[in-house]
Coordinates of C-alpha atoms in Angstrom, one line a residue:
Chain P
E22 CA 99.8 -77.4 -98.0
P23 CA 96.6 -78.5 -99.7
E24 CA 95.3 -75.9 -102.2
V25 CA 92.4 -75.4 -104.6
T26 CA 93.6 -75.7 -108.2
Q27 CA 92.0 -73.9 -111.1
T28 CA 92.6 -74.4 -114.8
P29 CA 93.1 -72.7 -117.2
S30 CA 94.6 -69.6 -115.6
H31 CA 93.4 -67.5 -118.6
Q32 CA 90.7 -68.4 -121.1
V33 CA 89.9 -66.3 -124.2
T34 CA 86.7 -67.0 -126.0
Q35 CA 84.4 -65.6 -128.6
M36 CA 81.0 -64.3 -127.6
G37 CA 78.4 -67.0 -127.9
Q38 CA 80.8 -69.8 -127.3
E39 CA 80.6 -72.3 -124.4
V40 CA 83.4 -72.4 -121.8
I41 CA 84.1 -74.8 -119.0
L42 CA 86.2 -73.6 -116.1
R43 CA 87.7 -76.4 -114.0
C44 CA 88.6 -76.6 -110.4
V45 CA 90.1 -79.3 -108.1
P46 CA 89.0 -78.5 -104.5
I47 CA 90.9 -79.5 -101.4
S48 CA 90.4 -83.2 -101.1
N49 CA 88.6 -83.6 -97.8
H50 CA 86.4 -80.6 -98.4
L51 CA 82.6 -81.1 -98.9
Y52 CA 81.4 -77.6 -99.9
F53 CA 82.3 -75.9 -103.2
Y54 CA 81.7 -72.5 -104.5
W55 CA 82.2 -70.3 -107.5
Y56 CA 82.6 -66.5 -107.2
R57 CA 83.5 -63.9 -109.8
Q58 CA 85.3 -60.6 -109.8
I59 CA 84.8 -58.2 -112.7
L60 CA 87.9 -56.1 -113.1
G61 CA 88.3 -53.5 -110.4
Q62 CA 85.1 -54.6 -108.6
K63 CA 84.3 -56.7 -105.6
V64 CA 84.1 -60.4 -105.4
E65 CA 80.6 -61.7 -106.0
F66 CA 79.1 -65.0 -105.1
L67 CA 77.7 -67.2 -107.9
V68 CA 76.8 -70.6 -106.5
S69 CA 77.5 -73.1 -103.7
F70 CA 77.4 -76.9 -104.2
Y71 CA 77.1 -79.7 -101.6
N72 CA 76.2 -83.3 -101.8
N73 CA 76.1 -83.2 -105.6
E74 CA 73.5 -80.4 -105.8
I75 CA 73.3 -76.7 -105.8
S76 CA 72.6 -75.4 -102.3
E77 CA 72.4 -71.7 -103.1
K78 CA 72.8 -69.5 -106.2
S79 CA 72.8 -65.8 -106.8
E80 CA 70.8 -63.8 -109.3
I81 CA 73.9 -63.7 -111.5
F82 CA 73.7 -67.5 -111.8
D83 CA 71.1 -67.7 -114.5
D84 CA 70.3 -70.5 -117.0
Q85 CA 73.5 -69.8 -118.9
F86 CA 75.5 -71.2 -116.0
S87 CA 75.7 -74.7 -114.7
V88 CA 78.0 -76.5 -112.3
E89 CA 79.0 -80.1 -112.1
R90 CA 81.1 -82.5 -110.1
P91 CA 81.8 -85.0 -112.8
D92 CA 84.1 -87.2 -110.7
G93 CA 85.4 -87.4 -107.1
S94 CA 87.9 -84.5 -107.6
N95 CA 86.8 -82.0 -110.2
F96 CA 84.2 -79.2 -109.9
T97 CA 83.3 -77.3 -113.1
L98 CA 81.5 -74.2 -114.0
K99 CA 80.0 -74.1 -117.5
I100 CA 78.8 -71.0 -119.3
R101 CA 76.7 -72.0 -122.2
S102 CA 76.8 -69.0 -124.4
T103 CA 79.2 -66.4 -123.2
K104 CA 78.5 -62.7 -123.3
L105 CA 80.9 -59.8 -123.2
E106 CA 79.8 -59.0 -119.6
D107 CA 80.9 -62.5 -118.5
S108 CA 84.5 -61.3 -118.8
A109 CA 85.8 -61.5 -115.2
M110 CA 88.1 -63.5 -112.9
Y111 CA 86.3 -66.6 -111.7
F112 CA 87.3 -68.1 -108.4
C113 CA 86.6 -71.6 -107.2
A114 CA 86.6 -72.1 -103.4
S115 CA 86.0 -75.0 -101.1
S116 CA 85.4 -75.4 -97.4
E117 CA 85.5 -78.4 -95.1
D118 CA 82.1 -77.8 -93.7
G119 CA 79.2 -75.4 -94.2
V120 CA 78.6 -74.4 -90.6
A121 CA 80.2 -72.0 -88.1
K122 CA 83.7 -71.1 -89.1
N123 CA 83.4 -72.3 -92.8
I124 CA 86.7 -70.9 -94.0
Q125 CA 86.6 -70.9 -97.7
Y126 CA 89.9 -71.5 -99.5
F127 CA 90.2 -70.0 -102.9
G128 CA 92.0 -71.0 -106.0
A129 CA 94.2 -68.7 -108.0
G130 CA 91.3 -67.9 -110.4
T131 CA 90.6 -68.2 -114.1
R132 CA 90.6 -65.0 -116.0
L133 CA 87.9 -65.2 -118.7
S134 CA 88.1 -62.8 -121.6
V135 CA 85.0 -62.8 -123.9
L136 CA 85.7 -61.1 -127.2
Chain I
A25 CA 70.5 -57.8 -95.8
Q26 CA 74.2 -58.2 -95.2
K27 CA 76.7 -55.6 -96.2
I28 CA 80.4 -55.0 -95.9
T29 CA 81.9 -51.5 -96.2
Q30 CA 85.5 -50.7 -96.8
T31 CA 85.9 -47.0 -97.0
Q32 CA 89.7 -46.8 -97.8
P33 CA 90.2 -47.5 -101.5
G34 CA 94.0 -47.1 -101.1
M35 CA 96.5 -46.9 -98.2
F36 CA 100.2 -46.3 -98.0
V37 CA 102.4 -47.5 -95.2
Q38 CA 106.1 -47.3 -94.6
E39 CA 107.9 -50.6 -94.3
K40 CA 108.1 -51.9 -90.7
E41 CA 105.2 -49.7 -89.6
A42 CA 101.8 -51.0 -88.6
V43 CA 98.7 -50.3 -90.6
T44 CA 95.0 -50.6 -90.0
L45 CA 92.6 -51.4 -92.7
D46 CA 89.0 -50.5 -91.9
C47 CA 85.9 -52.7 -92.3
T48 CA 82.4 -52.1 -91.1
Y49 CA 79.5 -54.5 -91.6
D50 CA 75.8 -54.8 -91.2
T51 CA 73.8 -57.9 -90.6
S52 CA 70.7 -59.1 -88.9
D53 CA 72.2 -62.5 -88.1
P54 CA 72.8 -62.9 -84.4
S55 CA 75.9 -65.0 -85.2
Y56 CA 78.3 -64.5 -88.0
G57 CA 81.9 -64.8 -89.2
L58 CA 84.2 -62.1 -90.4
F59 CA 87.1 -62.8 -92.7
W60 CA 90.0 -61.0 -94.3
Y61 CA 91.6 -62.1 -97.6
K62 CA 94.7 -60.8 -99.4
Q63 CA 94.8 -60.5 -103.1
P64 CA 98.3 -59.9 -104.5
S65 CA 98.8 -58.6 -108.1
S66 CA 98.9 -62.3 -109.2
G67 CA 95.2 -62.5 -108.5
E68 CA 94.8 -65.3 -106.0
M69 CA 92.7 -64.9 -102.9
I70 CA 94.6 -65.8 -99.7
F71 CA 92.8 -66.3 -96.4
L72 CA 94.4 -64.3 -93.6
I73 CA 92.2 -64.3 -90.5
Y74 CA 88.8 -65.2 -89.1
Q75 CA 86.8 -63.7 -86.3
G76 CA 83.6 -65.3 -85.0
S77 CA 81.0 -62.9 -83.6
Y78 CA 80.9 -64.7 -80.3
D79 CA 84.6 -65.1 -79.9
Q80 CA 85.7 -63.6 -76.7
Q81 CA 89.1 -62.5 -77.9
N82 CA 90.2 -60.7 -81.0
A83 CA 91.8 -63.0 -83.5
T84 CA 95.5 -63.0 -84.2
E85 CA 97.5 -64.8 -86.9
G86 CA 101.2 -63.9 -86.9
R87 CA 101.5 -60.3 -87.9
Y88 CA 97.8 -60.0 -88.6
S89 CA 95.3 -59.2 -85.9
L90 CA 91.7 -58.2 -86.1
N91 CA 90.4 -55.3 -84.0
F92 CA 86.8 -56.5 -83.5
Q93 CA 84.3 -54.0 -82.0
K94 CA 81.0 -55.7 -82.1
A95 CA 79.0 -52.7 -80.8
R96 CA 80.4 -50.5 -83.6
K97 CA 80.1 -53.4 -86.1
S98 CA 83.7 -53.0 -87.2
A99 CA 86.3 -55.6 -87.9
N100 CA 89.5 -53.8 -88.8
L101 CA 92.6 -55.6 -89.9
V102 CA 95.9 -54.6 -88.3
I103 CA 99.1 -55.6 -90.0
S104 CA 102.1 -55.1 -87.8
A105 CA 105.7 -54.6 -89.0
S106 CA 104.6 -54.2 -92.7
Q107 CA 106.7 -55.8 -95.3
L108 CA 107.1 -55.0 -99.0
G109 CA 105.3 -58.3 -99.8
D110 CA 102.2 -57.0 -98.0
S111 CA 101.5 -54.8 -100.9
A112 CA 98.2 -56.1 -102.2
M113 CA 94.5 -55.7 -102.3
Y114 CA 92.7 -56.6 -99.0
F115 CA 89.1 -57.8 -98.8
C116 CA 86.9 -58.0 -95.8
A117 CA 84.1 -60.6 -96.0
M118 CA 81.3 -61.8 -93.9
R119 CA 79.0 -64.8 -93.6
G120 CA 75.9 -65.1 -91.5
H121 CA 75.6 -68.3 -89.5
Y122 CA 71.8 -68.4 -89.3
S123 CA 70.6 -66.9 -92.5
G124 CA 70.8 -70.3 -94.2
T125 CA 73.5 -69.1 -96.6
Y126 CA 77.0 -70.3 -97.3
K127 CA 78.0 -67.3 -99.3
Y128 CA 80.5 -64.7 -98.4
I129 CA 79.6 -61.1 -98.8
F130 CA 82.7 -59.1 -99.8
G131 CA 83.7 -55.4 -99.4
T132 CA 85.1 -53.4 -102.2
G133 CA 88.6 -53.8 -101.0
T134 CA 91.5 -51.7 -99.9
R135 CA 94.7 -51.5 -102.0
L136 CA 97.7 -51.3 -99.6
K137 CA 101.1 -50.2 -100.8
V138 CA 104.1 -50.7 -98.6
L139 CA 106.9 -48.2 -99.2
A140 CA 110.6 -49.0 -98.8

């Protein structure tokens, strides 16, 4: 069964460092998303991406964050200068379409620990 | 604004029993979708079931069913014949169809523990 793949599963970084979280969405999906979940809290939307551009972003997704689809398969989230409060589980998701049902399939997540 | 409320932080159920996880929502969108996801201790988010606001029947997927009461704005998940592997965190989520957004709004989750 097709699945969303995220790497690495766990990333440890020093405050102020740049990190890139990688995702391979399901191959025929056109819409891509990043969410994050701070430990013990609910899942929060960060950004959606369609047709090589951001279609929507939340207040959390400030200038420190960027997303890119560098090739036909990968979808990345970059945090330029990590802060302690960026420590969270980051989920990538993809959906076949953006209308109606729009079931988003999630990857297993990348746990980011900022020290 | 859209909001999802899950009032049960934790639930216990005996193996083979049925359990209902509560979810209420608020939205001004006339059309919307409701979703349930399971998050085991390993962390991944697994899609379980979808209910469209205009679907005539309540959704079912195997042992999962959704008790959708539109007037009450509730979308409770029913798990029948609970198994030990059902122990996990369960999240209710919603997406409005006309608000021009693709994002899901999630509830705070319910941690289910199935007892042997």
